[in-house]
Coordinates of C-alpha atoms and ligand atoms in Angstrom, one line a residue:
Chain A
M198 CA -19.3 -14.2 -31.5
S199 CA -19.6 -10.6 -33.5
T200 CA -16.8 -8.5 -33.6
A201 CA -18.5 -4.7 -33.0
Q202 CA -16.3 -2.6 -35.1
H203 CA -15.7 0.5 -32.9
V204 CA -16.7 3.7 -34.4
Q205 CA -13.6 5.6 -34.6
H206 CA -14.7 9.8 -35.8
S207 CA -12.6 12.1 -37.4
P208 CA -10.3 14.2 -35.9
L209 CA -11.7 17.5 -36.9
R210 CA -15.3 16.3 -35.5
I211 CA -13.8 15.5 -32.3
F212 CA -12.1 18.9 -32.3
L213 CA -15.1 20.7 -32.9
K214 CA -17.2 19.0 -30.5
T215 CA -14.6 19.1 -27.7
I216 CA -14.3 23.3 -28.6
A217 CA -18.4 23.2 -27.7
A218 CA -18.4 21.1 -25.2
R219 CA -15.5 22.5 -23.1
A220 CA -16.9 25.7 -23.6
Y221 CA -20.0 24.8 -22.0
P222 CA -19.0 24.5 -18.6
R223 CA -17.6 28.2 -19.1
V224 CA -21.1 29.5 -19.7
M225 CA -22.6 28.1 -17.8
A226 CA -20.7 28.9 -14.6
A227 CA -21.1 32.8 -16.1
N228 CA -25.0 32.2 -16.1
R229 CA -25.1 29.8 -12.4
Q230 CA -23.0 32.1 -10.2
K231 CA -23.5 35.9 -10.9
T232 CA -21.1 36.7 -8.6
W233 CA -18.6 36.6 -11.3
V234 CA -20.2 40.3 -12.4
F235 CA -18.1 41.8 -9.4
F236 CA -15.2 39.9 -9.0
D237 CA -14.5 40.1 -12.7
M238 CA -15.8 43.0 -13.4
A239 CA -15.2 45.7 -10.7
F240 CA -12.3 44.6 -9.3
P241 CA -10.3 45.0 -12.8
M242 CA -12.3 48.4 -13.4
V243 CA -11.1 50.0 -10.3
G244 CA -7.3 48.9 -10.8
A245 CA -7.6 50.5 -14.2
L246 CA -9.5 53.9 -13.1
A247 CA -7.0 54.2 -10.1
M248 CA -4.4 54.0 -12.8
V249 CA -5.8 56.6 -15.0
L250 CA -5.9 58.6 -11.7
V251 CA -2.4 58.6 -11.0
Y252 CA -1.5 59.7 -14.7
Q253 CA -4.4 62.7 -14.1
G254 CA -2.5 63.8 -11.0
L255 CA 1.0 63.3 -12.5
H256 CA -0.2 65.6 -15.3
A257 CA 0.6 63.1 -17.6
P258 CA -0.2 64.0 -21.7
R259 CA -3.5 63.5 -22.5
Q260 CA -3.3 60.7 -24.4
Y261 CA -1.7 58.4 -21.9
L262 CA -5.3 58.5 -20.3
G263 CA -6.3 57.0 -23.4
F264 CA -3.3 54.4 -23.0
V265 CA -4.4 53.2 -19.7
V266 CA -7.9 52.8 -20.5
M267 CA -6.9 50.3 -23.6
G268 CA -4.1 48.7 -21.7
G269 CA -6.7 48.3 -18.7
A270 CA -8.9 46.4 -21.7
M271 CA -6.3 44.3 -23.2
L272 CA -5.1 43.1 -19.4
A273 CA -8.5 41.5 -19.1
F274 CA -7.9 39.5 -22.0
W275 CA -4.0 38.4 -20.8
Q276 CA -5.0 37.9 -17.3
N277 CA -7.9 35.3 -19.0
V278 CA -5.2 33.5 -20.6
L279 CA -2.7 33.5 -18.2
W280 CA -5.2 32.2 -15.3
S281 CA -8.0 31.0 -16.7
M282 CA -6.7 29.0 -19.8
A283 CA -2.6 28.0 -19.0
A284 CA -3.1 27.6 -15.5
Q285 CA -6.6 26.0 -15.6
F286 CA -4.3 22.6 -16.6
S287 CA -3.1 22.5 -13.2
W288 CA -6.8 22.6 -11.7
D289 CA -7.6 19.6 -14.1
R290 CA -4.9 17.7 -12.9
G291 CA -5.9 18.4 -9.3
N292 CA -9.4 16.9 -9.6
G293 CA -8.2 14.0 -12.1
T294 CA -10.0 15.8 -14.9
L295 CA -6.7 16.3 -17.1
E296 CA -6.4 12.2 -17.1
L297 CA -9.9 11.7 -18.9
Y298 CA -8.6 14.5 -21.0
V299 CA -5.3 12.8 -22.1
I300 CA -7.0 9.0 -22.5
S301 CA -9.8 10.5 -24.6
P302 CA -9.4 10.7 -28.2
T303 CA -9.4 14.6 -28.0
T304 CA -6.6 17.2 -28.3
F305 CA -5.2 19.4 -25.8
E306 CA -6.0 22.3 -28.9
G307 CA -9.5 21.7 -28.8
V308 CA -9.5 21.6 -24.9
L309 CA -8.0 25.1 -24.9
L310 CA -9.8 26.8 -27.1
G311 CA -13.0 25.5 -26.0
M312 CA -11.6 27.1 -22.2
A313 CA -10.9 30.2 -24.2
L314 CA -13.9 30.4 -26.2
G315 CA -16.1 29.9 -23.0
S316 CA -14.7 32.6 -20.9
M317 CA -14.8 35.2 -24.3
F318 CA -18.1 36.1 -23.6
T319 CA -17.2 37.4 -19.8
V320 CA -14.1 38.8 -21.0
T321 CA -15.0 40.9 -23.9
L322 CA -17.7 42.0 -21.3
R323 CA -15.3 43.1 -18.8
A324 CA -13.1 45.0 -21.5
G325 CA -15.6 46.6 -22.9
A326 CA -16.6 48.0 -19.6
I327 CA -13.4 49.2 -18.8
L328 CA -13.0 50.7 -22.2
L329 CA -16.5 52.6 -22.3
L330 CA -16.2 53.7 -18.4
G331 CA -12.7 54.7 -18.8
S332 CA -13.6 56.7 -22.1
L333 CA -16.3 58.6 -20.4
L334 CA -15.0 59.1 -17.4
F335 CA -12.2 60.8 -18.7
G336 CA -13.8 62.1 -21.9
I337 CA -11.0 60.0 -24.2
T338 CA -11.5 60.9 -28.3
Y339 CA -10.8 58.5 -30.1
T340 CA -10.3 58.6 -34.0
A341 CA -13.4 57.4 -35.8
A342 CA -11.4 56.6 -39.4
G343 CA -9.1 54.1 -37.3
T344 CA -11.9 51.9 -35.4
L345 CA -11.9 49.2 -38.4
P346 CA -8.4 48.7 -38.6
A347 CA -8.1 48.7 -35.0
I348 CA -10.8 45.9 -34.8
G349 CA -8.8 44.3 -37.3
V350 CA -5.6 44.2 -35.5
F351 CA -7.4 43.6 -32.2
L352 CA -8.7 40.4 -33.6
L353 CA -5.2 39.2 -34.5
T354 CA -3.9 40.2 -30.9
L355 CA -6.5 38.2 -29.5
A356 CA -5.5 35.1 -31.5
A357 CA -1.9 35.2 -31.0
L358 CA -2.5 36.1 -27.5
Y359 CA -4.2 32.6 -27.0
C360 CA -1.8 31.1 -29.1
L361 CA 0.5 31.9 -26.7
G362 CA -1.9 30.7 -23.5
M363 CA -1.6 27.1 -25.2
L364 CA 2.1 27.4 -25.2
L365 CA 2.0 28.5 -21.3
A366 CA -0.5 25.7 -20.7
S367 CA 2.1 22.8 -22.0
L368 CA 4.2 24.2 -19.4
F369 CA 1.3 23.0 -16.6
L370 CA 0.7 19.9 -18.2
F371 CA 4.5 18.4 -16.6
Y372 CA 4.9 21.6 -13.9
G373 CA 2.9 21.8 -11.1
R374 CA 4.1 24.7 -8.4
E375 CA 6.6 25.3 -10.9
A376 CA 4.5 26.5 -13.6
W377 CA 2.3 28.8 -11.2
H378 CA 5.3 31.0 -10.2
L379 CA 6.4 31.4 -14.0
S380 CA 2.7 32.6 -14.6
N381 CA 3.0 34.9 -11.2
A382 CA 6.3 36.4 -12.8
M383 CA 5.2 36.9 -16.2
Q384 CA 2.0 38.9 -14.6
E385 CA 3.6 42.0 -13.6
P386 CA 6.6 42.5 -15.8
I387 CA 4.7 41.6 -19.1
N388 CA 1.8 44.2 -17.8
F389 CA 4.8 46.5 -17.2
L390 CA 7.2 46.1 -20.5
S391 CA 4.3 45.6 -22.7
G392 CA 3.3 48.9 -22.0
L393 CA -0.1 48.2 -21.1
Y394 CA -0.3 51.7 -19.1
F395 CA 2.3 53.9 -21.5
P396 CA 3.6 53.7 -24.8
V397 CA 6.2 50.8 -25.8
N398 CA 9.2 53.6 -27.1
A399 CA 9.8 54.7 -23.9
L400 CA 11.4 51.8 -22.9
G401 CA 13.6 52.1 -25.8
A402 CA 14.6 49.8 -28.7
Y403 CA 15.9 46.7 -27.1
V404 CA 13.7 46.1 -23.9
G405 CA 10.7 47.4 -26.5
G406 CA 11.8 44.6 -28.9
A407 CA 12.0 41.8 -26.3
A408 CA 8.8 42.9 -24.9
S409 CA 7.5 42.6 -28.4
L410 CA 7.4 38.8 -27.9
V411 CA 4.2 39.0 -26.1
P412 CA 1.7 39.9 -28.8
M413 CA 0.0 42.4 -26.7
T414 CA 2.6 45.0 -26.9
L415 CA 2.8 45.0 -30.8
G416 CA -1.2 45.1 -31.2
L417 CA -1.7 47.5 -28.2
D418 CA 0.4 49.8 -29.8
A419 CA -0.6 49.5 -33.0
M420 CA -4.4 50.1 -31.8
R421 CA -3.3 53.1 -30.1
Q422 CA -1.6 54.5 -33.2
L423 CA -4.9 53.7 -35.1
L424 CA -7.0 55.3 -32.3
L425 CA -5.5 57.8 -30.5
P426 CA -4.0 60.8 -32.0
G427 CA -0.3 61.8 -31.1
T428 CA 0.7 58.2 -29.9
P429 CA 4.6 58.3 -30.1
V430 CA 5.4 55.6 -32.8
F431 CA 7.6 53.1 -31.9
I432 CA 7.1 50.9 -35.2
P433 CA 4.9 51.7 -37.8
A434 CA 0.8 50.2 -37.0
G435 CA 1.1 48.4 -40.1
T436 CA 4.0 46.8 -39.2
E437 CA 3.0 46.0 -36.2
A438 CA 0.2 44.3 -37.6
L439 CA 2.3 42.1 -39.6
L440 CA 4.7 41.2 -37.3
V441 CA 1.6 40.1 -34.5
A442 CA -0.2 38.2 -37.5
V443 CA 3.2 36.2 -38.1
Q444 CA 3.4 35.5 -34.4
I445 CA 0.0 33.9 -34.6
P446 CA 1.6 30.9 -37.0
V447 CA 4.8 30.8 -34.7
F448 CA 2.7 30.4 -31.0
A449 CA 0.6 28.1 -32.6
V450 CA 3.1 25.9 -34.1
L451 CA 5.6 26.1 -31.2
A452 CA 2.1 25.1 -28.6
G453 CA 1.5 21.9 -30.6
I454 CA 5.0 20.5 -30.6
S455 CA 5.2 21.8 -26.9
L456 CA 2.1 20.2 -26.1
R457 CA 2.9 17.0 -27.4
Y458 CA 6.2 17.2 -26.1
M459 CA 5.4 17.7 -22.7
E460 CA 2.6 15.4 -22.4
I461 CA 5.2 12.3 -23.3
R462 CA 7.6 13.8 -20.7
A463 CA 4.7 13.9 -18.5
R464 CA 3.5 10.6 -19.2
R465 CA 7.7 9.2 -18.8
D466 CA 7.4 10.9 -15.2
G467 CA 4.0 10.0 -13.9
K468 CA 2.5 13.7 -14.1
L469 CA -0.7 13.3 -15.5
V470 CA -1.5 11.0 -12.9
T471 CA -4.0 12.2 -10.4
R472 CA -3.1 10.4 -6.7
W473 CA -5.6 10.2 -4.3
E474 CA -4.6 10.3 -1.2
Chain B
M110 CA 5.5 -16.9 -25.8
A111 CA 2.7 -19.9 -24.9
R112 CA -0.9 -19.0 -24.6
T113 CA -2.8 -21.5 -22.3
H114 CA -5.5 -19.5 -21.5
H115 CA -6.8 -19.0 -24.9
P116 CA -5.0 -21.6 -27.2
S117 CA -6.9 -20.6 -30.3
S118 CA -6.4 -16.9 -30.2
D119 CA -3.6 -14.4 -32.3
T120 CA -2.8 -11.3 -30.8
S121 CA -6.0 -9.0 -31.9
R122 CA -8.1 -11.6 -29.8
L123 CA -6.7 -10.5 -26.9
A124 CA -8.1 -7.6 -25.1
V125 CA -4.7 -7.1 -23.3
E126 CA -1.5 -8.5 -23.3
T127 CA 1.8 -7.4 -21.2
R128 CA 5.2 -8.5 -21.7
R129 CA 7.7 -8.1 -18.4
L130 CA 5.9 -4.5 -18.0
T131 CA 7.5 -3.1 -15.5
R132 CA 7.0 0.7 -13.8
V133 CA 9.7 2.3 -11.5
Y134 CA 9.0 5.8 -10.1
K135 CA 11.7 7.9 -9.4
T136 CA 11.3 10.7 -6.3
R137 CA 13.6 12.7 -4.9
R138 CA 14.2 10.1 -2.1
E139 CA 13.8 7.0 -3.6
L140 CA 13.3 4.5 -6.4
T141 CA 10.1 2.7 -6.3
T142 CA 9.2 -0.4 -8.6
A143 CA 5.8 -0.5 -8.6
L144 CA 5.4 -3.5 -11.6
Q145 CA 7.8 -5.7 -12.4
D146 CA 8.0 -8.2 -14.9
V147 CA 4.0 -8.4 -15.8
D148 CA 3.3 -10.8 -17.9
L149 CA -0.3 -10.5 -18.5
E150 CA -3.3 -12.3 -21.0
V151 CA -6.7 -10.7 -20.9
G152 CA -8.9 -12.6 -23.6
E153 CA -11.7 -10.6 -25.5
G154 CA -14.7 -10.7 -23.7
E155 CA -13.4 -11.4 -20.3
L156 CA -14.0 -9.8 -16.9
F157 CA -10.8 -9.8 -15.6
G158 CA -9.7 -9.4 -12.0
V159 CA -6.8 -7.8 -10.1
L160 CA -6.4 -8.2 -6.9
G161 CA -3.9 -6.8 -4.3
P162 CA -3.2 -5.3 -1.3
N163 CA -2.8 -1.4 -1.0
G164 CA 1.0 -0.5 -3.1
A165 CA 0.9 -3.9 -5.1
G166 CA 0.8 -2.0 -8.2
K167 CA -2.8 -2.1 -9.4
T168 CA -3.2 1.2 -10.3
T169 CA 0.1 1.7 -12.0
L170 CA -0.6 -0.8 -14.3
I171 CA -4.5 0.5 -15.0
K172 CA -2.7 3.8 -15.5
I173 CA -0.1 2.2 -18.2
L174 CA -2.9 0.5 -19.8
V175 CA -5.0 3.6 -20.5
T176 CA -1.9 5.5 -22.3
L177 CA -1.5 8.1 -19.2
L178 CA 1.6 6.8 -18.1
L179 CA 4.7 5.0 -19.9
P180 CA 6.1 1.7 -19.1
T181 CA 10.0 1.9 -18.1
S182 CA 10.4 -1.5 -19.4
G183 CA 8.5 -4.3 -21.3
Q184 CA 6.0 -4.3 -23.3
A185 CA 1.7 -3.6 -23.3
F186 CA -1.4 -4.0 -25.9
V187 CA -4.8 -3.2 -25.5
D188 CA -7.1 -4.3 -28.3
G189 CA -3.9 -5.1 -30.6
L190 CA -2.3 -1.7 -30.2
D191 CA 0.9 -0.8 -28.3
V192 CA 0.2 1.6 -25.7
V193 CA 3.4 3.4 -26.1
T194 CA 3.8 3.8 -30.1
D195 CA 0.0 3.6 -30.5
Y196 CA -1.8 5.5 -28.3
K197 CA -3.5 7.9 -30.2
R198 CA -5.4 5.4 -32.2
L199 CA -6.0 3.2 -29.1
R200 CA -7.9 5.9 -26.6
S201 CA -11.0 5.9 -28.9
R202 CA -11.1 2.5 -27.9
I203 CA -10.8 2.6 -24.1
G204 CA -12.4 4.2 -21.1
M205 CA -11.6 4.1 -17.5
V206 CA -13.4 5.3 -14.2
S207 CA -11.7 5.1 -10.9
G208 CA -13.3 4.8 -7.4
G209 CA -13.3 8.1 -5.8
E210 CA -12.5 10.3 -8.4
Q211 CA -13.6 13.7 -8.5
A212 CA -13.3 14.8 -12.1
G213 CA -15.4 17.1 -14.2
Y214 CA -17.0 20.5 -13.2
G215 CA -19.0 20.7 -9.9
I216 CA -21.1 23.7 -11.8
L217 CA -22.7 21.2 -14.5
K218 CA -25.8 18.9 -13.9
V219 CA -25.3 15.0 -14.1
R220 CA -26.5 15.2 -17.6
E221 CA -24.4 17.9 -19.0
Q222 CA -21.4 16.8 -17.4
L223 CA -22.1 13.3 -19.4
W224 CA -22.4 14.9 -22.4
M225 CA -19.4 17.1 -22.3
F226 CA -17.5 13.9 -21.8
S227 CA -19.0 12.1 -24.5
Q228 CA -17.9 14.8 -27.0
F229 CA -14.5 14.7 -26.3
Y230 CA -14.7 11.6 -28.2
G231 CA -17.2 12.7 -30.7
M232 CA -20.0 11.3 -30.3
D233 CA -23.3 12.6 -31.7
S234 CA -25.1 14.8 -29.3
T235 CA -28.5 13.2 -29.9
A236 CA -27.4 9.6 -29.2
A237 CA -25.0 10.6 -26.5
R238 CA -27.9 12.1 -24.4
K239 CA -30.3 9.0 -25.5
R240 CA -27.3 7.0 -24.3
I241 CA -26.7 9.0 -21.1
D242 CA -30.6 9.0 -19.7
E243 CA -30.9 5.2 -20.2
L244 CA -27.9 4.4 -18.4
L245 CA -28.9 6.6 -15.8
E246 CA -31.7 5.0 -15.4
R247 CA -30.1 1.8 -15.3
L248 CA -28.2 2.6 -12.2
G249 CA -30.9 4.4 -10.9
L250 CA -29.9 7.9 -11.1
S251 CA -32.9 9.1 -13.4
D252 CA -33.9 11.4 -10.6
A253 CA -30.5 13.2 -10.0
A254 CA -29.9 13.3 -13.8
N255 CA -30.8 17.6 -13.6
K256 CA -28.8 17.7 -10.1
Q257 CA -25.8 20.2 -9.9
I258 CA -22.7 17.9 -9.0
T259 CA -21.7 19.2 -6.6
G260 CA -24.7 18.5 -4.8
L261 CA -24.2 14.7 -5.2
S262 CA -23.6 12.0 -2.9
S263 CA -20.2 10.2 -3.4
G264 CA -22.5 7.3 -3.7
M265 CA -24.4 8.6 -6.9
R266 CA -20.8 10.3 -8.2
Q267 CA -19.2 7.2 -8.4
K268 CA -22.5 5.8 -10.3
M269 CA -22.7 8.8 -12.6
N270 CA -18.8 8.4 -13.1
L271 CA -19.4 4.7 -14.4
V272 CA -22.4 6.1 -16.8
R273 CA -19.2 8.2 -18.5
G274 CA -17.2 5.0 -18.7
L275 CA -19.7 3.2 -20.2
M276 CA -21.4 5.4 -22.5
T277 CA -18.5 5.6 -25.3
D278 CA -18.8 2.1 -25.5
P279 CA -15.1 1.4 -25.3
R280 CA -13.6 -1.6 -26.3
V281 CA -11.8 -2.4 -23.1
L282 CA -13.0 -0.5 -20.2
F283 CA -10.9 -0.2 -17.4
L284 CA -12.0 -0.3 -13.6
D285 CA -10.1 1.0 -11.1
E286 CA -11.6 -0.1 -7.3
P287 CA -15.3 0.8 -8.8
T288 CA -16.8 -0.3 -5.4
V289 CA -14.5 1.3 -3.1
A290 CA -16.7 2.9 0.0
L291 CA -19.9 2.3 -1.6
D292 CA -22.6 0.5 0.6
V293 CA -23.8 -2.7 -0.2
S294 CA -26.7 -1.9 -2.5
A295 CA -24.7 0.6 -4.4
A296 CA -21.9 -1.8 -4.8
R297 CA -24.2 -4.3 -6.1
D298 CA -26.0 -1.9 -8.6
V299 CA -22.1 -0.9 -9.9
R300 CA -21.7 -4.5 -10.2
S301 CA -24.7 -5.9 -11.8
E302 CA -24.6 -3.1 -14.4
V303 CA -21.0 -3.8 -15.4
R304 CA -22.2 -7.0 -16.5
R305 CA -25.3 -6.5 -18.1
W306 CA -23.0 -3.8 -20.1
M307 CA -20.5 -6.7 -20.9
R308 CA -23.3 -9.3 -22.0
E309 CA -24.7 -6.4 -24.4
D310 CA -21.7 -6.9 -26.8
P311 CA -19.7 -10.1 -25.8
T312 CA -16.6 -8.8 -27.1
R313 CA -16.4 -6.1 -24.7
T314 CA -13.6 -6.6 -21.9
V315 CA -13.5 -5.2 -18.4
I316 CA -10.5 -4.8 -16.3
L317 CA -11.3 -4.1 -12.8
T318 CA -9.4 -3.7 -9.5
T319 CA -10.1 -4.4 -6.3
H320 CA -9.4 -5.1 -2.6
Y321 CA -12.8 -6.8 -2.0
M322 CA -11.7 -10.4 -2.3
Q323 CA -15.8 -11.0 -2.7
E324 CA -16.2 -8.9 -5.5
A325 CA -13.3 -10.7 -7.2
D326 CA -14.8 -13.9 -6.7
E327 CA -18.3 -13.1 -7.4
L328 CA -17.8 -10.9 -10.3
C329 CA -14.7 -12.2 -12.3
D330 CA -14.1 -14.5 -15.0
R331 CA -10.6 -14.3 -14.2
V332 CA -8.1 -13.0 -11.3
A333 CA -4.5 -12.4 -11.2
I334 CA -3.2 -11.6 -7.8
V335 CA -0.8 -9.1 -7.3
N336 CA 1.7 -8.4 -4.5
R337 CA 4.5 -5.9 -4.5
G338 CA 4.1 -5.1 -7.9
R339 CA 4.4 -9.0 -9.3
I340 CA 2.0 -11.2 -10.4
V341 CA 1.8 -14.0 -7.7
A342 CA -1.4 -16.3 -9.3
E343 CA -3.7 -16.0 -11.8
G344 CA -6.6 -18.4 -12.7
T345 CA -10.3 -18.7 -12.5
P346 CA -11.6 -17.7 -8.8
R347 CA -12.3 -21.4 -8.8
A348 CA -9.1 -22.5 -9.3
L349 CA -7.8 -20.4 -7.5
K350 CA -9.7 -21.7 -4.5
Q351 CA -8.5 -25.0 -5.3
S352 CA -5.0 -24.6 -4.6
V353 CA -6.0 -24.4 -1.0
D354 CA -8.3 -27.4 -1.3
D355 CA -5.4 -29.5 0.5
D356 CA -5.7 -27.6 3.4
V357 CA -8.0 -27.6 6.1
I358 CA -9.0 -24.2 7.0
V359 CA -10.4 -23.3 10.3
D360 CA -12.1 -20.4 11.7
L361 CA -11.4 -20.0 15.4
Q362 CA -12.4 -17.7 17.7
L363 CA -11.1 -16.6 20.8
D364 CA -12.0 -14.1 24.0
P365 CA -9.5 -11.2 24.0
G366 CA -6.2 -11.9 25.6
T367 CA -2.5 -12.1 25.3
P368 CA -1.4 -12.0 21.3
V369 CA -1.0 -15.5 19.7
L370 CA -0.5 -15.1 16.0
D371 CA 2.9 -15.4 15.4
R372 CA 3.0 -18.5 18.0
L373 CA 0.4 -19.9 16.0
R374 CA 2.1 -19.5 12.6
A375 CA 5.2 -20.9 14.5
I376 CA 3.7 -24.6 14.5
E377 CA 4.4 -27.0 12.1
G378 CA 1.6 -27.7 9.9
V379 CA 0.2 -23.8 9.6
G380 CA 0.3 -22.8 6.5
A381 CA -1.1 -19.7 6.8
A382 CA -2.9 -17.8 9.4
S383 CA -4.4 -14.0 10.0
V384 CA -6.8 -12.8 12.5
R385 CA -9.4 -9.7 12.2
E386 CA -11.2 -8.3 15.5
E387 CA -14.8 -8.3 15.3
D388 CA -17.0 -7.3 18.0
G389 CA -14.7 -7.6 20.7
V390 CA -13.4 -11.2 20.0
D391 CA -10.3 -12.0 17.7
R392 CA -11.5 -14.2 14.4
F393 CA -8.5 -16.0 13.4
S394 CA -8.0 -17.9 9.8
L395 CA -6.0 -21.0 9.9
M396 CA -4.7 -23.0 6.9
L397 CA -3.8 -26.4 8.1
A398 CA -1.9 -28.8 6.2
D399 CA -4.4 -31.8 7.8
D400 CA -6.5 -32.4 10.8
G401 CA -3.7 -33.9 12.9
V402 CA -2.5 -30.4 13.3
L403 CA -5.7 -28.6 15.1
P404 CA -4.3 -30.7 18.6
R405 CA -1.0 -28.6 18.3
V406 CA -3.0 -25.4 17.7
M407 CA -5.7 -26.0 20.7
T408 CA -2.7 -26.8 22.9
T409 CA -1.1 -23.4 22.1
V410 CA -4.2 -21.2 22.6
E411 CA -4.6 -23.2 26.1
G412 CA -1.0 -22.3 26.7
A413 CA -1.6 -18.8 26.0
G414 CA -4.4 -18.7 28.5
R415 CA -7.3 -17.7 25.8
H416 CA -10.3 -19.0 25.9
V417 CA -11.8 -20.8 22.5
S418 CA -15.4 -19.7 21.8
G419 CA -15.9 -20.5 18.8
L420 CA -14.4 -23.4 15.9
V421 CA -15.5 -24.3 12.8
R422 CA -14.0 -25.7 9.5
R423 CA -15.0 -24.3 6.3
Q424 CA -14.8 -24.2 2.7
P425 CA -11.7 -22.4 1.3
T426 CA -12.5 -18.8 0.0
L427 CA -10.7 -16.7 -2.8
E428 CA -9.3 -14.6 0.8
D429 CA -7.9 -18.1 2.0
A430 CA -5.9 -18.9 -1.5
F431 CA -4.6 -15.2 -1.4
V432 CA -3.3 -15.2 2.3
K433 CA -1.6 -18.7 1.6
L434 CA 0.2 -17.1 -1.8
V435 CA 0.8 -13.6 -0.1
G436 CA 1.4 -14.8 3.3
R437 CA -0.7 -12.1 5.1
S438 CA -4.5 -11.1 4.2
M439 CA -5.2 -8.4 2.6
T440 CA -6.5 -5.7 5.1
E441 CA -2.9 -6.7 6.9
E442 CA 0.1 -4.2 7.3
E443 CA 3.1 -6.1 5.8
A444 CA 5.5 -6.2 8.9
Ligands
ATP665 N1 3.1 8.8 -8.8 C1 4.1 8.1 -8.2 N2 5.3 8.7 -7.6 C2 5.9 7.7 -7.0 N3 5.7 6.4 -6.2 C3 4.0 6.4 -6.6 C4 3.1 6.9 -7.5 N4 2.5 6.2 -7.7 C5 2.0 5.1 -6.9 N5 3.7 5.2 -6.5 C6 4.1 3.9 -5.5 O1 3.9 2.8 -6.4 C7 3.3 1.8 -5.7 C8 2.2 0.9 -6.1 O2 1.1 2.0 -5.9 P1 -0.5 1.7 -6.9 O3 -0.8 2.9 -6.7 O4 0.0 1.4 -8.2 O5 -0.5 0.9 -6.1 P2 -2.7 0.4 -5.9 O6 -2.0 -1.4 -6.2 O7 -3.3 0.9 -6.8 O8 -2.7 0.8 -4.5 P3 -4.0 0.9 -3.8 O9 -4.4 -0.4 -3.1 O10 -3.4 1.9 -2.6 O11 -5.1 1.9 -4.6 C9 3.6 2.3 -4.2 O12 4.6 2.0 -3.3 C10 3.2 3.4 -4.4 O13 3.5 4.3 -3.0
MG666 MG1 -5.0 2.1 -6.3

């Protein structure tokens, strides 16, 4: 009798293949269900533009309109992190897919990055549309020289945001409904605190400092400083960018620890198991 | 520990081994002991059946062995690896398919979804696609390969799930009621494919749970009968049937009338009795200590005013062994 040697692929290979494979259904969904164009694009756009109109009505300073437009664009990414990444595990548990992730040799990190990457195209398109349309409609002007550094800050912010998303996703491994409530609860205050619609320094040092835990706060503020002339300075853009850069490994490491820990807790309490009843 | 079934085997030759495996579920209201002190040894290359009524603990056992659930106490090893401490290494060597499961993404086509899952195991894409097509063909699913999953019938879906379990060539494959709700021919396809897959490499092992007696009898090399979290018997289907060989087994058909099951069970010499209704008649299955018990049975039946429409003596089945061990039939609810 021959004892077949089982092939065990390297963790890196599995990681990369997982990212591509998990991104795949997201990409296909965007191709096959065209309705997303409407739901994903039209609704958030209306929201952001409505906010601009309110500001205009209040005769807010001109650069505030720019804040709103940029905030609306960034919001698209934040919502994606909250609902399409963190909360996805809750859906996956419901139909048994989570079980299959767990028993396979892949990692949650690969699965989550795949999800993120898979929806990157549609989210970027949505954010871009808000930015473009908002800017044209309200005649917002940007500092051209700030573009490149702002793109750099944007990429840093995005990385930090998705690492935070992984941390949140770990909660969904263990908690069901409770994690939904948390995500829900985090949505509005964070939209507010992170200064999506106004400069952070309006919050004062303490609240602003606390809000800075969400990478979007600092990143957005830095981008505004770089792109919109006359932005009030909370912390200089360079420092903010540095802080966001530091958040990336911090959130990544925390997410890794939390994913491991929550997995073991969930195995102990039977939370990974889907029951068919 | 005595290894009666595989005298020559060392631990690495056992595909599955559990020692006093126990699992207790804690919910807000109560504690449920789903598995209690389960000792199991399954040799490499075996097709091992776990047979038991609803709530017996079959799924709990599987979920512990595939690293989804931690034991409350006791130990479990799969392919020589501890499911608690060595779970990371173990995961590339196992697979699990559950009947009726809905995993995956409905937007994908059958072939795409299977490819996606193959990637979580690091399989080479080209090799995976080839393997998937081959397995789909074997299960008669080639025509559905490019169908979107949301459009599949539940039988097709179950077959697709089986392909997912087979394609990664796990050392030990766990099938939790793989033929549940399948029609006769689809169930046959699934069983024969599992058998064929095992023949491809004789070191492959399958652990299968079922509550279909006939499936366990026909398909499995060995069977464990589980009831209320405990293994109540274990052996080849033939050996289990032999345990009721000394009994006289009769099938008794009665026209409708007053219930008599409890009265029959009360007769001295009736080892076990079960009943199911079919086409308006009650079909009783009785296990008698010897032929001499039969007259007493007939007296009781007539005393209850029931009319006998049929009586045959027959060969024991696995179901009879089950009824004798568990005290009730698989489908009968616990009193
Ligand atoms: N996650 C859980 N939380 C609490 N109790 C559970 C959980 N899963 C199973 N149980 C209980 O544990 C016992 C064994 O359940 P299990 O699902 O393992 O049985 P089973 O043999 O697979 O049954 P079935 O034939 O219905 O699939 C049952 O009493 C069940 O109610
Ligand atoms: Mg079950």
